[in-house]
Amino acid sequence: MRIVREFTKGFSTELAPFRLVLGLCPTLAVTTTAENGMGMGLATTFVLICANVLISLMRKIIPKKVRIACYIVVIATFVVAVELLMQAYFYPLYQRLGIFVPLIVVNCIILGRAEAFASKNTVLFSAVDGLGIGLGFTFSLTLLGGLRELLGVGSLFNVPLMGKSFEPFSFMIKAPGAFVTLGLLLFVMNYLTSLKRTRA
Amino acid sequence: MEYLLLVISAVLVNNILLAQYLGNCPFLGVSKQMSTALGMGTAVIFTMTLASIITWGVHKWILMPLEIEYLQTLSFILVIASLVQFVEIFMKKSMDTLYQALGIFLPLITTNCAVLGVALLCIKNEYSFLKMVVFSFASGLGFALALVVFAGLRERYVISNIPKPLQGTAIGLITAGFMSLAFFGFMGLT
């Protein structure tokens, strides 16, 4: 079943921030809480699916030489749509994410999928690919955001979890915490992969 | 004095890479050698200043009078992409030595979120023309500084004995984290 495979690869071999180390800026910047991470991930997923579908539809008429410019226009159009939608329905989240919403345009995951997948595959597969990669990205951001929120604020999705005596570890929600947490998560991922490999 | 503070803030306190998290892909990608880090740093300073000047003009004289500010993202990225292409062609024709040094980094800059990010920040903070030029130049300088320092660290640690699962990006990110912590020490300056 190819369609299942295209979907699940977004969580396994092509899990964007961890495996491919793409799209790091939003991964580091907005993951101060689980909610922010999830919001950013879902906004990116939306752009990813729409851009993949449209690019796949137009893959035969886009001239090879100017394809990157065409992709950027398509992606930017959907990013503007997301910006307007978020302003209308999720204004507090939009304000918290700040300039990182317009910056979805330069998220290399989206351009990467357009170039590597949507420009060569049919609409259905491209949509599934966008959904899989997007949800994988959302999952990674929520995980990172959750860890940082839990240690830095002592809550998860704004629900206090750590009890009264917990001293928030404010290093975690500042910039250095983002780098170190992502580095350690990568370490854990690599370690688990190497364990699996030696067993197989 | 105001401008001096702006420069210190953009280079050290709110360093674009280590405190604002912009431009991380090239930060990890091209920091393996000191020479490439220097090339990339210079290319970014140059493009960032130029791009901010042009997008500031586009915003002030095209988007605002026509009341289509919501097209900011779309127009800025197009301006930056075509500017980068133009700079590349111009350099190739007239400044060959500079092109040899910076040429390969230019296409990479189009998708460097730091360039677009700084252009957007200039608009968001409502800077005047002069302030915008100073801010974008200083941000580029901050980017180059962090990149070069990081490349220096990286050249050192590749020769040390790192546990296998930590090799590559993982240790890079942790090192960047500690660098960022060190830059926190500049907080008191402003």
XYZ file of N, CA and C in Angstrom, chain A residues 54-196:
429
model
N -1.429 22.065 -5.044
C -1.426 22.998 -6.162
C -0.204 22.788 -7.064
N 0.938 22.565 -6.437
C 2.158 22.376 -7.228
C 2.077 21.080 -8.029
N 1.490 20.059 -7.401
C 1.338 18.797 -8.104
C 0.395 18.949 -9.303
N -0.668 19.753 -9.126
C -1.596 19.999 -10.232
C -0.906 20.722 -11.386
N 0.023 21.612 -11.034
C 0.647 22.443 -12.060
C 1.995 21.908 -12.513
N 2.338 20.686 -12.076
C 3.704 20.232 -12.305
C 4.069 20.123 -13.784
N 3.055 19.937 -14.646
C 3.364 19.795 -16.067
C 3.473 21.145 -16.773
N 2.888 22.200 -16.194
C 2.937 23.496 -16.897
C 4.000 24.447 -16.353
N 4.570 24.123 -15.186
C 5.614 25.008 -14.653
C 6.912 24.759 -15.420
N 7.491 25.802 -16.036
C 8.755 25.602 -16.744
C 9.877 25.262 -15.766
N 10.739 24.365 -16.156
C 11.797 23.895 -15.252
C 12.673 25.012 -14.708
N 12.999 25.972 -15.583
C 13.981 26.986 -15.200
C 13.511 27.919 -14.107
N 12.216 28.223 -14.093
C 11.733 29.173 -13.083
C 10.910 28.478 -12.014
N 11.125 27.162 -11.844
C 10.243 26.431 -10.941
C 10.341 26.906 -9.493
N 11.559 27.218 -9.023
C 11.691 27.608 -7.624
C 10.890 28.886 -7.351
N 10.987 29.844 -8.271
C 10.227 31.091 -8.106
C 8.738 30.801 -8.069
N 8.272 29.902 -8.966
C 6.847 29.556 -8.976
C 6.440 28.929 -7.643
N 7.267 28.014 -7.147
C 6.940 27.362 -5.865
C 6.816 28.399 -4.756
N 7.760 29.362 -4.758
C 7.737 30.351 -3.678
C 6.459 31.188 -3.738
N 6.033 31.531 -4.951
C 4.790 32.305 -5.064
C 3.609 31.500 -4.537
N 3.535 30.225 -4.915
C 2.433 29.377 -4.448
C 2.451 29.294 -2.920
N 3.628 29.014 -2.358
C 3.731 28.870 -0.904
C 3.360 30.176 -0.214
N 3.899 31.297 -0.732
C 3.633 32.589 -0.105
C 2.145 32.911 -0.118
N 1.459 32.528 -1.200
C 0.023 32.786 -1.275
C -0.708 32.085 -0.135
N -0.369 30.819 0.085
C -1.052 30.093 1.151
C -0.657 30.616 2.529
N 0.577 31.094 2.654
C 0.982 31.642 3.948
C 0.167 32.902 4.250
N -0.055 33.733 3.231
C -0.888 34.917 3.444
C -2.293 34.494 3.868
N -2.817 33.426 3.236
C -4.142 32.936 3.612
C -4.163 32.504 5.078
N -3.116 31.768 5.497
C -3.056 31.315 6.887
C -2.992 32.509 7.843
N -2.171 33.502 7.466
C -2.064 34.699 8.305
C -3.420 35.340 8.523
N -4.180 35.505 7.417
C -5.481 36.155 7.522
C -6.452 35.307 8.334
N -6.421 33.979 8.123
C -7.294 33.082 8.881
C -6.988 33.148 10.370
N -5.678 33.150 10.692
C -5.309 33.173 12.109
C -5.683 34.493 12.757
N -5.533 35.587 11.979
C -5.930 36.888 12.528
C -7.410 36.897 12.846
N -8.199 36.197 12.009
C -9.637 36.218 12.196
C -10.090 35.298 13.319
N -9.498 34.105 13.419
C -10.044 33.116 14.350
C -9.157 32.800 15.550
N -7.832 32.949 15.402
C -6.950 32.593 16.530
C -6.041 33.767 16.854
N -6.615 34.923 17.151
C -5.796 36.115 17.278
C -4.725 36.029 18.372
N -5.058 35.519 19.589
C -3.991 35.439 20.618
C -2.809 34.580 20.179
N -3.112 33.453 19.545
C -2.036 32.578 19.070
C -1.218 33.286 17.998
N -1.908 33.987 17.105
C -1.235 34.726 16.036
C -0.250 35.734 16.627
N -0.680 36.398 17.699
C 0.201 37.392 18.318
C 1.391 36.754 18.998
N 1.162 35.576 19.607
C 2.274 34.916 20.290
C 3.299 34.399 19.294
N 2.853 33.920 18.142
C 3.798 33.390 17.159
C 4.531 34.509 16.432
N 3.928 35.703 16.378
C 4.607 36.889 15.852
C 5.088 36.727 14.426
N 6.346 37.134 14.174
C 6.828 37.113 12.801
C 7.063 35.697 12.293
N 6.903 34.693 13.148
C 7.133 33.335 12.661
C 5.992 32.813 11.810
N 4.832 33.484 11.827
C 3.773 33.082 10.899
C 4.150 33.460 9.465
N 4.469 34.746 9.168
C 4.929 35.018 7.801
C 6.181 34.230 7.430
N 6.983 33.875 8.418
C 8.229 33.168 8.110
C 8.019 31.706 7.711
N 6.753 31.220 7.759
C 6.489 29.861 7.255
C 6.925 29.787 5.793
N 6.854 30.936 5.104
C 7.259 31.015 3.699
C 8.658 30.451 3.463
N 9.585 30.743 4.356
C 10.959 30.305 4.137
C 11.293 29.040 4.913
N 10.252 28.335 5.394
C 10.504 27.054 6.041
C 10.959 26.070 4.974
N 12.187 25.571 5.126
C 12.737 24.763 4.027
C 12.004 23.446 3.844
N 11.228 22.993 4.841
C 10.499 21.739 4.662
C 9.531 21.866 3.496
N 8.819 22.999 3.424
C 7.768 23.149 2.422
C 8.364 23.201 1.014
N 9.376 24.036 0.853
C 10.033 24.117 -0.462
C 10.661 22.761 -0.800
N 11.208 22.117 0.212
C 11.831 20.811 0.010
C 10.840 19.778 -0.484
N 9.641 19.740 0.104
C 8.624 18.775 -0.345
C 8.148 19.106 -1.743
N 8.014 20.411 -2.044
C 7.566 20.812 -3.377
C 8.551 20.306 -4.417
N 9.829 20.534 -4.147
C 10.873 20.163 -5.103
C 11.046 18.641 -5.174
N 11.081 18.001 -3.998
C 11.429 16.582 -3.984
C 10.235 15.677 -4.246
N 9.025 16.127 -3.919
C 7.895 15.204 -4.039
C 6.788 15.690 -4.957
N 6.193 16.857 -4.632
C 4.994 17.290 -5.362
C 5.250 17.501 -6.842
N 6.477 17.880 -7.203
C 6.752 18.150 -8.610
C 6.885 16.879 -9.428
N 6.868 15.713 -8.758
C 7.040 14.459 -9.488
C 5.881 13.492 -9.307
N 4.949 13.795 -8.388
C 3.916 12.816 -8.066
C 2.509 13.355 -8.300
N 1.534 12.417 -8.293
C 0.146 12.820 -8.539
C -0.437 13.550 -7.333
N -1.613 14.176 -7.571
C -2.228 15.031 -6.559
C -2.504 14.279 -5.265
N -3.065 13.068 -5.390
C -3.447 12.325 -4.198
C -2.229 12.027 -3.323
N -1.176 11.508 -3.964
C 0.023 11.182 -3.193
C 0.640 12.433 -2.579
N 0.612 13.538 -3.327
C 1.186 14.773 -2.809
C 0.435 15.267 -1.582
N -0.897 15.145 -1.625
C -1.697 15.579 -0.473
C -1.372 14.724 0.740
N -1.271 13.404 0.530
C -0.968 12.492 1.637
C 0.435 12.765 2.181
N 1.359 13.007 1.259
C 2.728 13.322 1.669
C 2.743 14.586 2.530
N 2.022 15.613 2.084
C 1.946 16.859 2.847
C 1.378 16.623 4.229
N 0.301 15.825 4.292
C -0.348 15.544 5.571
C 0.610 14.800 6.499
N 1.279 13.775 5.972
C 2.184 12.974 6.801
C 3.342 13.787 7.333
N 4.030 14.495 6.440
C 5.178 15.296 6.857
C 4.722 16.388 7.835
N 3.568 16.992 7.511
C 3.058 18.077 8.355
C 2.732 17.594 9.748
N 2.056 16.435 9.850
C 1.705 15.937 11.178
C 2.950 15.488 11.938
N 3.923 14.956 11.214
C 5.189 14.602 11.860
C 5.851 15.834 12.452
N 5.818 16.929 11.681
C 6.388 18.200 12.142
C 5.624 18.708 13.364
N 4.272 18.640 13.285
C 3.447 19.073 14.413
C 3.772 18.262 15.661
N 3.908 16.943 15.466
C 4.227 16.065 16.592
C 5.562 16.468 17.230
N 6.583 16.707 16.384
C 7.890 17.070 16.926
C 7.824 18.376 17.709
N 7.114 19.367 17.134
C 7.027 20.667 17.793
C 6.262 20.578 19.103
N 5.200 19.756 19.117
C 4.418 19.621 20.339
C 5.247 18.923 21.416
N 6.000 17.906 21.002
C 6.857 17.191 21.950
C 7.890 18.132 22.572
N 8.567 18.889 21.711
C 9.586 19.807 22.193
C 8.959 20.893 23.067
N 7.829 21.432 22.591
C 7.125 22.464 23.356
C 6.654 21.926 24.698
N 6.141 20.690 24.686
C 5.654 20.079 25.914
C 6.767 19.922 26.936
N 7.915 19.420 26.489
C 9.055 19.235 27.392
C 9.482 20.566 27.995
N 9.599 21.582 27.129
C 10.071 22.878 27.604
C 9.058 23.518 28.534
N 7.772 23.350 28.219
C 6.747 23.953 29.078
C 6.716 23.261 30.436
N 6.852 21.926 30.394
C 6.793 21.147 31.629
C 7.911 21.561 32.583
N 9.123 21.719 32.052
C 10.252 22.046 32.927
C 10.372 23.548 33.179
N 10.001 24.351 32.178
C 10.197 25.788 32.305
C 9.083 26.503 33.029
N 7.857 25.990 32.929
C 6.717 26.637 33.578
C 6.067 25.702 34.598
N 6.220 24.395 34.367
C 5.615 23.425 35.272
C 4.201 23.069 34.883
N 3.840 23.294 33.605
C 2.490 22.922 33.187
C 2.557 22.262 31.813
N 1.415 21.753 31.359
C 1.344 21.159 30.021
C 0.012 21.575 29.426
N 0.036 22.196 28.250
C -1.160 22.787 27.652
C -1.875 23.690 28.671
N -1.092 24.495 29.386
C -1.580 25.445 30.385
C -2.208 24.790 31.615
N -2.100 23.463 31.752
C -2.615 22.802 32.951
C -1.437 22.573 33.898
N -1.445 23.164 35.094
C -0.320 22.967 36.016
C -0.221 21.506 36.432
N 0.996 20.969 36.369
C 1.154 19.544 36.642
C 2.136 19.255 37.757
N 3.073 20.190 37.984
C 4.200 19.839 38.818
C 4.000 20.085 40.308
N 2.864 20.599 40.713
C 2.653 20.831 42.140
C 3.259 22.134 42.603
N 2.908 22.559 43.801
C 3.277 23.888 44.281
C 4.762 24.051 44.562
N 5.396 22.987 45.034
C 6.789 23.132 45.460
C 7.763 23.199 44.288
N 7.261 23.018 43.059
C 8.135 22.989 41.890
C 8.673 24.385 41.554
N 9.994 24.459 41.449
C 10.618 25.732 41.078
C 10.810 25.761 39.560
N 10.104 26.653 38.817
C 10.255 26.642 37.348
C 11.700 26.860 36.924
N 12.070 26.132 35.880
C 13.438 26.065 35.415
C 13.512 27.022 34.210
N 13.676 28.338 34.501
C 13.395 29.315 33.443
C 14.379 29.248 32.277
N 15.519 28.592 32.474
C 16.480 28.352 31.393
C 15.792 27.684 30.189
N 14.825 26.802 30.495
C 14.201 25.998 29.444
C 13.382 26.814 28.452
N 12.715 27.855 28.906
C 11.884 28.583 27.950
C 12.651 29.711 27.269
N 13.900 29.943 27.695
C 14.729 30.934 27.001
C 15.453 30.267 25.832
N 16.162 31.082 25.055
C 16.826 30.565 23.850
C 17.781 29.384 24.103
N 18.666 29.458 25.123
C 19.601 28.332 25.280
C 18.884 27.008 25.507
N 17.784 27.043 26.260
C 17.019 25.837 26.538
C 16.530 25.177 25.265
N 16.130 26.012 24.290
C 15.625 25.478 23.025
C 16.704 24.673 22.324
N 17.913 25.255 22.229
C 19.006 24.574 21.534
C 19.369 23.272 22.249
N 19.529 23.367 23.568
C 19.995 22.194 24.313
C 18.942 21.084 24.285
N 17.654 21.437 24.477
C 16.611 20.403 24.468
C 16.558 19.701 23.121
N 16.601 20.476 22.031
C 16.563 19.846 20.706
C 17.786 18.965 20.489
N 18.943 19.434 20.949
C 20.159 18.641 20.825
C 20.031 17.323 21.564
N 19.476 17.383 22.796
C 19.339 16.155 23.579
C 18.304 15.213 22.963
N 17.222 15.788 22.416
C 16.219 14.939 21.754
C 16.834 14.212 20.556
N 17.672 14.944 19.801
C 18.354 14.319 18.660
C 19.238 13.179 19.134
N 19.913 13.423 20.259
C 20.783 12.407 20.850
C 19.975 11.152 21.172
N 18.812 11.335 21.818
C 17.976 10.185 22.181
C 17.531 9.432 20.931
N 17.094 10.205 19.903
C 16.665 9.595 18.640
C 17.781 8.753 18.032
N 18.974 9.358 17.945
C 20.107 8.642 17.352
C 20.428 7.387 18.140
N 20.343 7.491 19.468
C 20.671 6.366 20.322
C 19.681 5.223 20.079
N 18.374 5.573 20.048
C 17.352 4.551 19.823
C 17.535 3.887 18.468
N 17.869 4.700 17.449
C 18.093 4.126 16.108
C 19.261 3.157 16.124
N 20.334 3.543 16.842
C 21.503 2.672 16.845
C 21.210 1.366 17.593
N 20.369 1.432 18.635
C 19.977 0.223 19.359
C 19.236 -0.726 18.443
N 18.279 -0.148 17.682
C 17.473 -0.941 16.775
C 18.363 -1.629 15.729
